[in-house]
Amino acid sequence: MARGLSGRLRHRYRDLRDQLLGISLLRSDGTTAKAGGKVVKNVAGYDLMRLFCGSWGSLGLISELTLRTMPLPKGRQIVQLKGALEDLQQLRQQLLLHSSMALEFIEWRQGPGVATCLQLGLCNLAQEQQLQLQLMPNIQLEKLPQPTTSTTTSTTVEANQWLLRLGLEPVRIVEFMQDPVAQGWQLQLGAASGLGLAQAAFEGMAPYRVEALRRACERRSGYLTVLQSPNNSRLDAWVDVKAKPLIEAVKKQFDPLNQLCRGRLPGVASC
């Protein structure tokens, strides 16, 4: 919750912060504070909870959470769609704008030896049948192994891998994936949100490749955050954003003595 990182199920269930109903925290001066409650209605302190979600511990320490829960759908199935990029883009637009299917997720995938494709999270057999009717003849559908809860919601990351958080305009994802600087990375990006991850082994992927990928994101009005890197890497996790003065003002209000997470403030480079 402190990192504010939502997985691909955000497509159906919204971001992690939207599941947060209550929070208890420890402030930098040692005092405790609470916000929200245990029910959906009349939730107080909502803005405070959203502020701490994604603060990376820079404003205070989260000690307790109250979260919204929902039933798991029956008959989950992950399918992978392959075909010409133009056809996949047309199908993406159709599923997002003109289809009644409430998919668990829809994301672009690409990696070494893996051509650009779409992955969809289906909730039941009826959705699979409905999808079959909407597919173009030249798009291939492949069923992936029946997912468990962990494989549906999370991404496996090795200790010796780069892990990068990407954010792009959804309509520019395919253009970004075809950029030469994106080759060699394992990419997964939400087709509706434009948010996702990039992974690659430390060996053979020098820091300058990460900087090039960051510039490619920024050229498309996006961003890149370094979540995991080699110990000897000097790359900034974040770059300065336009709201830097506001971020620093909020930090000063919550932690005036700068006791928490020195040198780490989201949206501020090498603070």
mmCIF file of C-alpha atoms in Angstrom:
data_model
loop_
_atom_site.group_PDB
_atom_site.id
_atom_site.type_symbol
_atom_site.label_atom_id
_atom_site.label_comp_id
_atom_site.label_asym_id
_atom_site.label_seq_id
_atom_site.Cartn_x
_atom_site.Cartn_y
_atom_site.Cartn_z
ATOM 1 C CA MET A 1 0.000 0.000 0.000
ATOM 2 C CA ALA A 2 2.847 2.412 0.782
ATOM 3 C CA ARG A 3 4.254 1.804 -2.691
ATOM 4 C CA GLY A 4 0.829 2.330 -4.262
ATOM 5 C CA LEU A 5 1.467 -0.279 -6.940
ATOM 6 C CA SER A 6 -1.623 -1.976 -8.352
ATOM 7 C CA GLY A 7 -1.465 -5.108 -10.499
ATOM 8 C CA ARG A 8 -3.253 -5.800 -13.736
ATOM 9 C CA LEU A 9 -6.592 -6.465 -12.000
ATOM 10 C CA ARG A 10 -6.932 -2.686 -11.647
ATOM 11 C CA HIS A 11 -8.719 -2.864 -15.004
ATOM 12 C CA ARG A 12 -11.827 -4.361 -13.357
ATOM 13 C CA TYR A 13 -11.446 -3.495 -9.676
ATOM 14 C CA ARG A 14 -9.692 -0.094 -9.952
ATOM 15 C CA ASP A 15 -6.473 0.932 -8.195
ATOM 16 C CA LEU A 16 -5.306 -0.353 -4.833
ATOM 17 C CA ARG A 17 -6.058 2.992 -3.199
ATOM 18 C CA ASP A 18 -9.704 2.648 -4.264
ATOM 19 C CA GLN A 19 -9.970 -0.492 -2.094
ATOM 20 C CA LEU A 20 -8.759 1.360 1.005
ATOM 21 C CA LEU A 21 -11.467 2.162 3.580
ATOM 22 C CA GLY A 22 -9.462 2.862 6.722
ATOM 23 C CA ILE A 23 -5.889 3.421 7.822
ATOM 24 C CA SER A 24 -3.876 3.678 11.032
ATOM 25 C CA LEU A 25 -0.437 5.229 10.908
ATOM 26 C CA LEU A 26 2.521 6.387 12.953
ATOM 27 C CA ARG A 27 3.646 9.950 12.299
ATOM 28 C CA SER A 28 7.243 11.155 12.277
ATOM 29 C CA ASP A 29 6.887 12.635 15.790
ATOM 30 C CA GLY A 30 5.781 9.266 17.210
ATOM 31 C CA THR A 31 2.074 10.048 17.509
ATOM 32 C CA THR A 32 -0.596 7.804 16.019
ATOM 33 C CA ALA A 33 -3.384 8.850 13.691
ATOM 34 C CA LYS A 34 -6.376 7.207 12.032
ATOM 35 C CA ALA A 35 -8.510 7.958 9.012
ATOM 36 C CA GLY A 36 -11.506 6.285 7.414
ATOM 37 C CA GLY A 37 -13.625 3.550 8.915
ATOM 38 C CA LYS A 38 -14.775 -0.052 8.540
ATOM 39 C CA VAL A 39 -17.727 0.623 6.226
ATOM 40 C CA VAL A 40 -18.068 2.134 2.776
ATOM 41 C CA LYS A 41 -20.530 4.890 3.741
ATOM 42 C CA ASN A 42 -19.503 8.049 5.549
ATOM 43 C CA VAL A 43 -15.777 7.364 5.249
ATOM 44 C CA ALA A 44 -13.864 10.254 6.825
ATOM 45 C CA GLY A 45 -10.268 11.161 6.051
ATOM 46 C CA TYR A 46 -10.468 9.795 2.519
ATOM 47 C CA ASP A 47 -7.960 12.276 1.091
ATOM 48 C CA LEU A 48 -5.433 11.419 3.810
ATOM 49 C CA MET A 49 -5.619 7.731 2.933
ATOM 50 C CA ARG A 50 -5.071 8.396 -0.750
ATOM 51 C CA LEU A 51 -2.140 10.650 0.122
ATOM 52 C CA PHE A 52 -0.340 7.890 2.036
ATOM 53 C CA CYS A 53 -0.986 5.343 -0.700
ATOM 54 C CA GLY A 54 2.122 5.684 -2.868
ATOM 55 C CA SER A 55 4.115 7.793 -0.402
ATOM 56 C CA TRP A 56 6.781 5.070 -0.012
ATOM 57 C CA GLY A 57 6.952 5.660 3.744
ATOM 58 C CA SER A 58 8.084 9.258 3.305
ATOM 59 C CA LEU A 59 5.116 10.774 5.188
ATOM 60 C CA GLY A 60 4.538 8.196 7.924
ATOM 61 C CA LEU A 61 4.448 4.474 8.696
ATOM 62 C CA ILE A 62 1.252 2.546 7.937
ATOM 63 C CA SER A 63 0.390 0.205 10.822
ATOM 64 C CA GLU A 64 -3.125 -1.020 9.983
ATOM 65 C CA LEU A 65 -5.447 -1.097 6.971
ATOM 66 C CA THR A 66 -9.135 -1.707 6.361
ATOM 67 C CA LEU A 67 -9.724 -2.944 2.818
ATOM 68 C CA ARG A 68 -12.734 -3.587 0.644
ATOM 69 C CA THR A 69 -13.135 -7.259 -0.299
ATOM 70 C CA MET A 70 -14.967 -8.818 -3.245
ATOM 71 C CA PRO A 71 -15.859 -12.406 -4.178
ATOM 72 C CA LEU A 72 -13.567 -14.240 -6.568
ATOM 73 C CA PRO A 73 -15.149 -14.936 -9.974
ATOM 74 C CA LYS A 74 -15.754 -18.539 -10.969
ATOM 75 C CA GLY A 75 -14.235 -20.010 -14.082
ATOM 76 C CA ARG A 76 -11.277 -17.669 -14.453
ATOM 77 C CA GLN A 77 -9.345 -18.084 -17.681
ATOM 78 C CA ILE A 78 -6.392 -16.251 -19.246
ATOM 79 C CA VAL A 79 -6.215 -16.187 -23.039
ATOM 80 C CA GLN A 80 -3.512 -14.858 -25.332
ATOM 81 C CA LEU A 81 -4.297 -13.303 -28.702
ATOM 82 C CA LYS A 82 -1.755 -13.153 -31.529
ATOM 83 C CA GLY A 83 -1.976 -11.580 -34.950
ATOM 84 C CA ALA A 84 -1.131 -8.490 -36.966
ATOM 85 C CA LEU A 85 -0.662 -5.395 -34.805
ATOM 86 C CA GLU A 86 -3.322 -3.484 -36.740
ATOM 87 C CA ASP A 87 -5.865 -6.242 -36.047
ATOM 88 C CA LEU A 88 -4.913 -6.453 -32.371
ATOM 89 C CA GLN A 89 -5.240 -2.686 -31.983
ATOM 90 C CA GLN A 90 -8.657 -2.773 -33.617
ATOM 91 C CA LEU A 91 -9.738 -5.608 -31.305
ATOM 92 C CA ARG A 92 -8.441 -3.705 -28.272
ATOM 93 C CA GLN A 93 -10.532 -0.684 -29.225
ATOM 94 C CA GLN A 94 -13.585 -2.865 -29.786
ATOM 95 C CA LEU A 95 -13.239 -4.609 -26.412
ATOM 96 C CA LEU A 96 -12.706 -1.357 -24.506
ATOM 97 C CA LEU A 97 -15.274 0.857 -26.216
ATOM 98 C CA HIS A 98 -17.957 -1.327 -27.766
ATOM 99 C CA SER A 99 -18.052 -4.602 -25.821
ATOM 100 C CA SER A 100 -20.217 -5.456 -22.812
ATOM 101 C CA MET A 101 -17.629 -7.891 -21.432
ATOM 102 C CA ALA A 102 -16.278 -6.882 -18.014
ATOM 103 C CA LEU A 103 -12.783 -8.344 -18.370
ATOM 104 C CA GLU A 104 -10.542 -8.768 -15.333
ATOM 105 C CA PHE A 105 -7.670 -7.321 -17.341
ATOM 106 C CA ILE A 106 -6.495 -6.641 -20.870
ATOM 107 C CA GLU A 107 -2.809 -5.964 -21.427
ATOM 108 C CA TRP A 108 -0.112 -5.859 -24.064
ATOM 109 C CA ARG A 109 2.755 -8.355 -23.746
ATOM 110 C CA GLN A 110 6.154 -8.451 -25.417
ATOM 111 C CA GLY A 111 9.517 -9.971 -24.600
ATOM 112 C CA PRO A 112 12.638 -11.676 -25.940
ATOM 113 C CA GLY A 113 11.386 -14.277 -28.381
ATOM 114 C CA VAL A 114 7.760 -13.263 -27.760
ATOM 115 C CA ALA A 115 5.978 -11.190 -30.395
ATOM 116 C CA THR A 116 3.668 -8.384 -29.321
ATOM 117 C CA CYS A 117 0.338 -9.867 -28.236
ATOM 118 C CA LEU A 118 -2.703 -9.216 -26.058
ATOM 119 C CA GLN A 119 -3.543 -11.102 -22.874
ATOM 120 C CA LEU A 120 -7.084 -11.081 -21.511
ATOM 121 C CA GLY A 121 -8.415 -12.158 -18.131
ATOM 122 C CA LEU A 122 -11.856 -13.757 -18.475
ATOM 123 C CA CYS A 123 -14.224 -14.253 -15.537
ATOM 124 C CA ASN A 124 -16.346 -17.123 -16.854
ATOM 125 C CA LEU A 125 -17.073 -19.432 -19.784
ATOM 126 C CA ALA A 126 -19.717 -17.086 -21.192
ATOM 127 C CA GLN A 127 -17.067 -14.408 -21.739
ATOM 128 C CA GLU A 128 -14.883 -16.893 -23.599
ATOM 129 C CA GLN A 129 -17.754 -17.761 -25.930
ATOM 130 C CA GLN A 130 -18.551 -14.077 -26.445
ATOM 131 C CA LEU A 131 -14.904 -13.359 -27.252
ATOM 132 C CA GLN A 132 -14.807 -16.145 -29.840
ATOM 133 C CA LEU A 133 -17.665 -14.437 -31.677
ATOM 134 C CA GLN A 134 -15.821 -11.099 -31.782
ATOM 135 C CA LEU A 135 -12.461 -12.418 -33.008
ATOM 136 C CA MET A 136 -11.275 -11.721 -36.524
ATOM 137 C CA PRO A 137 -10.380 -14.825 -38.567
ATOM 138 C CA ASN A 138 -6.654 -13.977 -38.625
ATOM 139 C CA ILE A 139 -6.308 -13.580 -34.839
ATOM 140 C CA GLN A 140 -5.148 -16.690 -33.003
ATOM 141 C CA LEU A 141 -6.495 -17.458 -29.524
ATOM 142 C CA GLU A 142 -4.440 -19.532 -27.095
ATOM 143 C CA LYS A 143 -5.618 -20.614 -23.655
ATOM 144 C CA LEU A 144 -2.960 -20.306 -20.979
ATOM 145 C CA PRO A 145 -2.724 -22.633 -17.937
ATOM 146 C CA GLN A 146 -5.568 -22.277 -15.461
ATOM 147 C CA PRO A 147 -4.476 -19.419 -13.178
ATOM 148 C CA THR A 148 -4.216 -19.454 -9.413
ATOM 149 C CA THR A 149 -4.904 -16.294 -7.423
ATOM 150 C CA SER A 150 -1.183 -15.487 -7.187
ATOM 151 C CA THR A 151 -0.475 -15.897 -10.904
ATOM 152 C CA THR A 152 -3.522 -13.824 -11.799
ATOM 153 C CA THR A 153 -2.607 -10.852 -9.649
ATOM 154 C CA SER A 154 1.188 -10.777 -9.395
ATOM 155 C CA THR A 155 4.360 -10.814 -11.461
ATOM 156 C CA THR A 156 7.320 -13.037 -10.620
ATOM 157 C CA VAL A 157 10.525 -11.034 -10.198
ATOM 158 C CA GLU A 158 13.975 -12.523 -9.658
ATOM 159 C CA ALA A 159 16.544 -10.882 -7.366
ATOM 160 C CA ASN A 160 18.940 -10.352 -10.294
ATOM 161 C CA GLN A 161 16.462 -8.516 -12.515
ATOM 162 C CA TRP A 162 15.697 -4.920 -13.308
ATOM 163 C CA LEU A 163 12.128 -4.055 -12.378
ATOM 164 C CA LEU A 164 10.749 -0.848 -13.850
ATOM 165 C CA ARG A 165 7.347 0.785 -13.501
ATOM 166 C CA LEU A 166 6.082 2.358 -16.726
ATOM 167 C CA GLY A 167 3.247 4.738 -17.461
ATOM 168 C CA LEU A 168 2.213 5.705 -20.996
ATOM 169 C CA GLU A 169 -0.762 7.009 -22.920
ATOM 170 C CA PRO A 170 -2.659 3.812 -23.872
ATOM 171 C CA VAL A 171 -2.889 4.785 -27.549
ATOM 172 C CA ARG A 172 0.924 5.044 -27.763
ATOM 173 C CA ILE A 173 1.812 1.695 -26.190
ATOM 174 C CA VAL A 174 2.280 -0.223 -29.444
ATOM 175 C CA GLU A 175 4.384 2.614 -30.866
ATOM 176 C CA PHE A 176 6.541 2.450 -27.722
ATOM 177 C CA MET A 177 6.896 -1.335 -27.886
ATOM 178 C CA GLN A 178 8.156 -1.098 -31.456
ATOM 179 C CA ASP A 179 10.845 1.419 -30.453
ATOM 180 C CA PRO A 180 14.325 -0.189 -30.706
ATOM 181 C CA VAL A 181 15.125 0.810 -27.093
ATOM 182 C CA ALA A 182 12.260 -1.422 -25.894
ATOM 183 C CA GLN A 183 13.741 -4.535 -27.470
ATOM 184 C CA GLY A 184 15.214 -7.037 -25.009
ATOM 185 C CA TRP A 185 12.822 -6.043 -22.220
ATOM 186 C CA GLN A 186 9.958 -8.188 -20.985
ATOM 187 C CA LEU A 187 7.033 -5.766 -21.138
ATOM 188 C CA GLN A 188 3.482 -5.928 -19.829
ATOM 189 C CA LEU A 189 1.342 -2.807 -20.122
ATOM 190 C CA GLY A 190 -2.348 -2.316 -19.412
ATOM 191 C CA ALA A 191 -4.177 -1.740 -22.690
ATOM 192 C CA ALA A 192 -6.644 0.617 -20.981
ATOM 193 C CA SER A 193 -4.554 2.239 -18.237
ATOM 194 C CA GLY A 194 -1.151 2.392 -19.932
ATOM 195 C CA LEU A 195 0.473 1.256 -16.673
ATOM 196 C CA GLY A 196 2.729 -1.762 -16.368
ATOM 197 C CA LEU A 197 6.175 -3.241 -15.839
ATOM 198 C CA ALA A 198 9.435 -3.863 -17.663
ATOM 199 C CA GLN A 199 11.856 -6.603 -16.586
ATOM 200 C CA ALA A 200 15.282 -7.789 -17.692
ATOM 201 C CA ALA A 201 18.289 -9.515 -16.164
ATOM 202 C CA PHE A 202 21.029 -7.260 -14.767
ATOM 203 C CA GLU A 203 23.575 -9.062 -16.922
ATOM 204 C CA GLY A 204 23.493 -7.704 -20.445
ATOM 205 C CA MET A 205 21.231 -4.744 -19.608
ATOM 206 C CA ALA A 206 23.414 -1.776 -18.675
ATOM 207 C CA PRO A 207 22.021 1.281 -16.833
ATOM 208 C CA TYR A 208 22.242 3.393 -20.001
ATOM 209 C CA ARG A 209 19.577 1.095 -21.510
ATOM 210 C CA VAL A 210 17.266 2.046 -18.643
ATOM 211 C CA GLU A 211 17.968 5.736 -19.235
ATOM 212 C CA ALA A 212 17.169 5.285 -22.934
ATOM 213 C CA LEU A 213 13.907 3.546 -22.036
ATOM 214 C CA ARG A 214 13.036 6.391 -19.645
ATOM 215 C CA ARG A 215 13.615 8.961 -22.394
ATOM 216 C CA ALA A 216 11.431 6.933 -24.754
ATOM 217 C CA CYS A 217 8.626 7.043 -22.177
ATOM 218 C CA GLU A 218 9.038 10.779 -21.599
ATOM 219 C CA ARG A 219 8.928 11.503 -25.335
ATOM 220 C CA ARG A 220 5.470 9.942 -25.283
ATOM 221 C CA SER A 221 4.286 11.928 -22.244
ATOM 222 C CA GLY A 222 4.943 8.960 -19.961
ATOM 223 C CA TYR A 223 7.248 8.124 -17.089
ATOM 224 C CA LEU A 224 9.536 5.391 -15.764
ATOM 225 C CA THR A 225 10.204 4.501 -12.124
ATOM 226 C CA VAL A 226 13.060 2.196 -11.097
ATOM 227 C CA LEU A 227 11.731 -0.313 -8.548
ATOM 228 C CA GLN A 228 14.662 -2.763 -8.466
ATOM 229 C CA SER A 229 18.219 -2.230 -9.709
ATOM 230 C CA PRO A 230 21.781 -3.477 -9.068
ATOM 231 C CA ASN A 231 23.431 -2.277 -5.859
ATOM 232 C CA ASN A 232 26.028 -0.318 -7.827
ATOM 233 C CA SER A 233 23.456 1.472 -9.978
ATOM 234 C CA ARG A 234 23.317 5.250 -9.601
ATOM 235 C CA LEU A 235 20.079 5.731 -11.478
ATOM 236 C CA ASP A 236 17.441 7.877 -9.790
ATOM 237 C CA ALA A 237 14.277 5.966 -8.968
ATOM 238 C CA TRP A 238 12.266 9.032 -9.977
ATOM 239 C CA VAL A 239 12.914 12.176 -11.960
ATOM 240 C CA ASP A 240 11.664 15.594 -10.899
ATOM 241 C CA VAL A 241 8.005 16.126 -11.777
ATOM 242 C CA LYS A 242 6.164 19.406 -12.301
ATOM 243 C CA ALA A 243 4.484 19.044 -8.907
ATOM 244 C CA LYS A 244 7.851 18.844 -7.096
ATOM 245 C CA PRO A 245 7.272 22.056 -5.023
ATOM 246 C CA LEU A 246 3.888 20.737 -3.862
ATOM 247 C CA ILE A 247 5.340 17.313 -3.007
ATOM 248 C CA GLU A 248 8.130 18.897 -0.964
ATOM 249 C CA ALA A 249 5.612 21.145 0.826
ATOM 250 C CA VAL A 250 3.492 18.132 1.831
ATOM 251 C CA LYS A 251 6.628 16.311 2.991
ATOM 252 C CA LYS A 252 7.627 19.298 5.137
ATOM 253 C CA GLN A 253 4.188 19.428 6.728
ATOM 254 C CA PHE A 254 4.098 15.733 7.649
ATOM 255 C CA ASP A 255 7.820 15.279 8.405
ATOM 256 C CA PRO A 256 9.334 18.709 9.197
ATOM 257 C CA LEU A 257 12.599 17.242 10.518
ATOM 258 C CA ASN A 258 13.037 14.938 7.505
ATOM 259 C CA GLN A 259 13.351 11.842 9.691
ATOM 260 C CA LEU A 260 11.567 9.369 7.416
ATOM 261 C CA CYS A 261 13.120 7.846 4.301
ATOM 262 C CA ARG A 262 15.872 10.403 3.827
ATOM 263 C CA GLY A 263 16.861 10.690 0.194
ATOM 264 C CA ARG A 264 13.658 9.019 -1.029
ATOM 265 C CA LEU A 265 10.658 11.095 -2.040
ATOM 266 C CA PRO A 266 8.388 10.058 -4.930
ATOM 267 C CA GLY A 267 8.510 12.575 -7.749
ATOM 268 C CA VAL A 268 11.798 14.123 -6.606
ATOM 269 C CA ALA A 269 15.145 13.039 -8.052
ATOM 270 C CA SER A 270 17.921 12.369 -5.505
ATOM 271 C CA CYS A 271 16.274 14.415 -2.767
#
